[in-house]
PDB file of C-alpha atoms in Angstrom:
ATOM      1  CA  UNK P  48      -3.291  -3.900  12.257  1.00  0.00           C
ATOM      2  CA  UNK P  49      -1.232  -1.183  10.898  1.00  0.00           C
ATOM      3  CA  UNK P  50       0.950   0.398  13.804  1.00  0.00           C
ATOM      4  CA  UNK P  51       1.229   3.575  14.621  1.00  0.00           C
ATOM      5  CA  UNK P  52       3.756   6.219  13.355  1.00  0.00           C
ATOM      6  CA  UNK P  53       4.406   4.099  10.217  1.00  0.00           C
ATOM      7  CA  UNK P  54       7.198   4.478   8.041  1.00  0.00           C
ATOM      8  CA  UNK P  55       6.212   6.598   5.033  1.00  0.00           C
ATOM      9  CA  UNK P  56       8.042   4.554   3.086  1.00  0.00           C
ATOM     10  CA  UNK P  57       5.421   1.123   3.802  1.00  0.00           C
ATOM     11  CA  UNK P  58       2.660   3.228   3.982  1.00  0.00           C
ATOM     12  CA  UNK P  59       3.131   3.779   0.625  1.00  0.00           C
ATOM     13  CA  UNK P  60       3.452   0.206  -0.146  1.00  0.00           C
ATOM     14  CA  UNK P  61      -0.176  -0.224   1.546  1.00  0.00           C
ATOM     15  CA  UNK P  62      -1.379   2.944  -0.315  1.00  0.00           C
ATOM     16  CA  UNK P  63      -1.155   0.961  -2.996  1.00  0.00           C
ATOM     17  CA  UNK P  64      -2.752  -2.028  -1.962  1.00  0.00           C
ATOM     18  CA  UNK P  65      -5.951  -0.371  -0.933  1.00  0.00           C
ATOM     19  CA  UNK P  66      -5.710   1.170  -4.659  1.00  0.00           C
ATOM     20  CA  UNK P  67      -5.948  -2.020  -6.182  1.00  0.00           C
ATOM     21  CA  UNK P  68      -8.725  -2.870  -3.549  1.00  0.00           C
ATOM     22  CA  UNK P  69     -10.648   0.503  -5.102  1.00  0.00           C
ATOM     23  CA  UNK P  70     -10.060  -0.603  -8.612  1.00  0.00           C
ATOM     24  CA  UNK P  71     -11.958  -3.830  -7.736  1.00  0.00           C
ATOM     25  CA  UNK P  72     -15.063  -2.539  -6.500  1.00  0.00           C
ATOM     26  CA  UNK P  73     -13.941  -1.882  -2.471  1.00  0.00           C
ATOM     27  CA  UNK P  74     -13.625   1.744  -1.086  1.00  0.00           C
ATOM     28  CA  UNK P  75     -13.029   0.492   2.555  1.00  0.00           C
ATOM     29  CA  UNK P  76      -9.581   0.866   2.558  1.00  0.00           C
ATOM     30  CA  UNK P  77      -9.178   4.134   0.869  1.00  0.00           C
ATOM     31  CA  UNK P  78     -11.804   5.570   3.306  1.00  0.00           C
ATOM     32  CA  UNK P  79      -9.807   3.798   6.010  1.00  0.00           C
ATOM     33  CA  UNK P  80      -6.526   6.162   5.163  1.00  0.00           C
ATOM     34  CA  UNK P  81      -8.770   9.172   4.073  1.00  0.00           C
ATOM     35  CA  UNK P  82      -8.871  11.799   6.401  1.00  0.00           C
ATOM     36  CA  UNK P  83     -12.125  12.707   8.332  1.00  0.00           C
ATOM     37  CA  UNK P  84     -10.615  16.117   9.203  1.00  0.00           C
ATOM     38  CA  UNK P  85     -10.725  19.158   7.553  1.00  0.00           C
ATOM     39  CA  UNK P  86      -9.118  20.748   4.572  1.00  0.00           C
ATOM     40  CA  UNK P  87      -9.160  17.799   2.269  1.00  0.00           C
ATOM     41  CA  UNK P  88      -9.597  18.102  -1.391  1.00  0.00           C
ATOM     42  CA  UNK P  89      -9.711  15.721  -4.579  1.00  0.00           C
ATOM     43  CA  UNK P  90      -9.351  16.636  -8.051  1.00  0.00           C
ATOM     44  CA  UNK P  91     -10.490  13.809  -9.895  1.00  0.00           C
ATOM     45  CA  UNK P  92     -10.186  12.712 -13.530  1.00  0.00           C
ATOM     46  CA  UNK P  93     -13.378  14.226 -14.758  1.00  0.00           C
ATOM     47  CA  UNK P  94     -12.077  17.534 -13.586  1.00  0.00           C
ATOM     48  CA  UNK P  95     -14.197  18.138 -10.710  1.00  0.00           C
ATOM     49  CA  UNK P  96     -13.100  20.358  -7.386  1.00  0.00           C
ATOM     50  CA  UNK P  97     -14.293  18.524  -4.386  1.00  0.00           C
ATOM     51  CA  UNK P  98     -14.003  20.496  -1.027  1.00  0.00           C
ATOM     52  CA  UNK P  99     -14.070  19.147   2.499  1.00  0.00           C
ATOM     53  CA  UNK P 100     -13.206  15.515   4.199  1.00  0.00           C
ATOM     54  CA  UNK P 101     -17.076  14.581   4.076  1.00  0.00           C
ATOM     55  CA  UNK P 102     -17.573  15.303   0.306  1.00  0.00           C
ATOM     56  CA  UNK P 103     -14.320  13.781  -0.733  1.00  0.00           C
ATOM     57  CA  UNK P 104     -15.153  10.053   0.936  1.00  0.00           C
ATOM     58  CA  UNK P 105     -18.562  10.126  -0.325  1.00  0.00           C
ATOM     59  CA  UNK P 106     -17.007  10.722  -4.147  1.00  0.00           C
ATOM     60  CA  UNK P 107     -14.587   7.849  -3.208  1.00  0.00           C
ATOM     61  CA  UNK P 108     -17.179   5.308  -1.994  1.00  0.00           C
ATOM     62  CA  UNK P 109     -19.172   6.190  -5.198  1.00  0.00           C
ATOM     63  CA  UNK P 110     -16.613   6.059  -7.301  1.00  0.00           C
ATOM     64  CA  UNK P 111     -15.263   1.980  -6.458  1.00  0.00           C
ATOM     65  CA  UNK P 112     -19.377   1.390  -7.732  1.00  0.00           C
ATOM     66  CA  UNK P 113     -17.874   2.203 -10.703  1.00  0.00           C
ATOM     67  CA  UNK P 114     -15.243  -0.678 -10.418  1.00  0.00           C
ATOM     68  CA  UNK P 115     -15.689  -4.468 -10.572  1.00  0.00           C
ATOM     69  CA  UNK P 116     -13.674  -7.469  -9.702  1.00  0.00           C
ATOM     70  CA  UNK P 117     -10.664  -8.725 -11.579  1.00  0.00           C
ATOM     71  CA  UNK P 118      -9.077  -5.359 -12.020  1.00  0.00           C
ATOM     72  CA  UNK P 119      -4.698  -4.589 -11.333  1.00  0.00           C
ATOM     73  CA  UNK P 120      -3.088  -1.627 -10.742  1.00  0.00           C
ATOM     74  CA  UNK P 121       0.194  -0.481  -9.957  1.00  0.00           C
ATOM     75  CA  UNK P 122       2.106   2.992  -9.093  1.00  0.00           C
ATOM     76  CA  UNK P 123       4.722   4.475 -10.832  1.00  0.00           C
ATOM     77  CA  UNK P 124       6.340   6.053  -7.871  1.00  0.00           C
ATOM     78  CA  UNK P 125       8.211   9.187  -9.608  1.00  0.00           C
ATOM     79  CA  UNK P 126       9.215  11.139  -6.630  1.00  0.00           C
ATOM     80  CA  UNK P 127       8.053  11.080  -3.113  1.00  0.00           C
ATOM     81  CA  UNK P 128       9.287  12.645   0.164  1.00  0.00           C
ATOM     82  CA  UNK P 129       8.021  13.112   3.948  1.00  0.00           C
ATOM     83  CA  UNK P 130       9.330  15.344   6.505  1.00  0.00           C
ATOM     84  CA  UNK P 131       7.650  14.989   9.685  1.00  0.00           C
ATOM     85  CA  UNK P 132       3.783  15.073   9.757  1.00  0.00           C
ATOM     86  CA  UNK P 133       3.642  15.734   5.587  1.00  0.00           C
ATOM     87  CA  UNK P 134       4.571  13.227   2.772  1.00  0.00           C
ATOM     88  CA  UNK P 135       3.713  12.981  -1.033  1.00  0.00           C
ATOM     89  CA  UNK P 136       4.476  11.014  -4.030  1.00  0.00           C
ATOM     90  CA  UNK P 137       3.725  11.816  -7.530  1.00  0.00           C
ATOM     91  CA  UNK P 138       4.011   9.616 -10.551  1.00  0.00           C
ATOM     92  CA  UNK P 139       1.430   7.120 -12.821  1.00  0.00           C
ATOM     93  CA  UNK P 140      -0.983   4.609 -11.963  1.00  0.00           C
ATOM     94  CA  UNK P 141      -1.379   1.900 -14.309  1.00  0.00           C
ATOM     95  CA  UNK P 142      -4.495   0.023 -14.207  1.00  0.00           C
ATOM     96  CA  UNK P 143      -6.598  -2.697 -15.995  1.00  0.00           C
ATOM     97  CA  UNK P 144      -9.794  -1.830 -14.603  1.00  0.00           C
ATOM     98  CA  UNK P 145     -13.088  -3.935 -15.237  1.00  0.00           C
ATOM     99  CA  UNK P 146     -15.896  -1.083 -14.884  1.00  0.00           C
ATOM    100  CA  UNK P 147     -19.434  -1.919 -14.537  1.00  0.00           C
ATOM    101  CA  UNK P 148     -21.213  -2.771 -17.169  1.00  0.00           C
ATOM    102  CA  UNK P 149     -17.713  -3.588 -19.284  1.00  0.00           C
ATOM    103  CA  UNK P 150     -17.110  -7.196 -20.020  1.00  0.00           C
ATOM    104  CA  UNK P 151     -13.066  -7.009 -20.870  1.00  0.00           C
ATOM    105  CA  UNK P 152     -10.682  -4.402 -18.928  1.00  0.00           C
ATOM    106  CA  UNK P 153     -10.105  -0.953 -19.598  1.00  0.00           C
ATOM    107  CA  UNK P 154      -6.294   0.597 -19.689  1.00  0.00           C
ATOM    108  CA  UNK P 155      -6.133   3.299 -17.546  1.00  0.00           C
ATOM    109  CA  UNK P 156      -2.692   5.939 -17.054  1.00  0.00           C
ATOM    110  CA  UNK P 157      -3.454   8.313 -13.953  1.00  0.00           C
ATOM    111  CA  UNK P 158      -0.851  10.931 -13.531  1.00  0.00           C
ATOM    112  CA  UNK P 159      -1.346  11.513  -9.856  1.00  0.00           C
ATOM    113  CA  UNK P 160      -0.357  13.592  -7.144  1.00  0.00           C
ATOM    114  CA  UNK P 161      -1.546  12.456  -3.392  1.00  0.00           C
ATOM    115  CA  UNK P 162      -0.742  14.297   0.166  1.00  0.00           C
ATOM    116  CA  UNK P 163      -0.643  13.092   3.091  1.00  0.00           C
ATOM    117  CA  UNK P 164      -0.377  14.065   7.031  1.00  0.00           C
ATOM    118  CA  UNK P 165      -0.135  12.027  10.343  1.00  0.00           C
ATOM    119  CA  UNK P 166      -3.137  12.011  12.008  1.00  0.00           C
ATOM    120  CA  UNK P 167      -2.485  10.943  15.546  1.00  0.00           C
ATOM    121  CA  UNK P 168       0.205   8.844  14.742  1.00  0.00           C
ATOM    122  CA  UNK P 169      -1.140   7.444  11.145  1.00  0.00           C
ATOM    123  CA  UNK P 170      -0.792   8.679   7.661  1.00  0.00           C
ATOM    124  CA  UNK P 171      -3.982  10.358   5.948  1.00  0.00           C
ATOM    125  CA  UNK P 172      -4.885  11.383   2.376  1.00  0.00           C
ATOM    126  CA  UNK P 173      -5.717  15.123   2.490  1.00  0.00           C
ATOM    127  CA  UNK P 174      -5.470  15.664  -1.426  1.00  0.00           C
ATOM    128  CA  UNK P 175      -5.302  13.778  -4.613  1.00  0.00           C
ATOM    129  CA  UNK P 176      -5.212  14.589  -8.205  1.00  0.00           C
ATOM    130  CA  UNK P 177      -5.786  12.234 -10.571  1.00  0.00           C
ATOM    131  CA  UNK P 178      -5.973  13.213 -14.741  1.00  0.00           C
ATOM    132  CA  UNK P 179      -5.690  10.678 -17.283  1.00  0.00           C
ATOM    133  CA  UNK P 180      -2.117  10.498 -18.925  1.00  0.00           C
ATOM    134  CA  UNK P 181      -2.001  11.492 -22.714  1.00  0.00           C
ATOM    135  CA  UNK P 182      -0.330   8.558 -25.327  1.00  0.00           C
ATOM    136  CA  UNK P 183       2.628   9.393 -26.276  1.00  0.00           C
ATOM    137  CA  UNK P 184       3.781   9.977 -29.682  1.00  0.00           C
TER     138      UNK P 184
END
């Protein structure tokens, strides 16, 4: 049990977590530090625009279908900050994802952007964008 008015800092750390839960097939956790509330928005990878807290969750519990077990993750943490009831970080998310379907991972570089706001004492995604990260070179 997660307590309430949690540092930003270790929510962060459990942000994370529930990623790698996603990335293996389980949206419980995300949808557990999703908002319910209106405005929330998500700007996923294929380059959809996804409106409102209802629509967002159901694009995140259809999108860990498209994970399976076996898959890592990690964040790249290039700047965050909070201040009160707001906090973001933006950086990469590495991943070795095993998608349906695939039988040997997938390499995957997210440059990502995620805000958050307290909700009655605990932190809540309101908006992520995720695109994939060019190669260098």
């Amino acid at each position: 049990m997660v307590s309430k008015n949690e540092m930003f800092e270790d929510f962060l750390s459990r942000r994370e977590s529930v990623s790698t839960e996603y990335i293996n097939g389980e949206a419980d956790g995300l949808l557990g530090v999703s908002t319910s509330t209106d405005p929330a928005t998500f700007f996923p990878p294929s380059g959809a625009r996804i409106r409102g807290a209802d629509r967002v969750n159901a694009a995140n519990e259809e999108g860990a279908q498209a994970f399976g077990p076996g898959s890592s993750g990690r964040f790249e943490i290039l700047q965050s900050w909070s201040s009160g009831d707001l906090g973001f970080w933006a950086g990469i998310q590495h991943a070795e994802v095993m998608l349906q379907g695939k039988d040997v991972p997938v390499a995957m570089q997210l440059r990502t952007t995620e805000v958050f706001r307290r909700e009655d004492g605990d932190w809540k995604l309101v908006h992520r964008h995720a695109d994939m990260l060019e190669p260098e070179g």
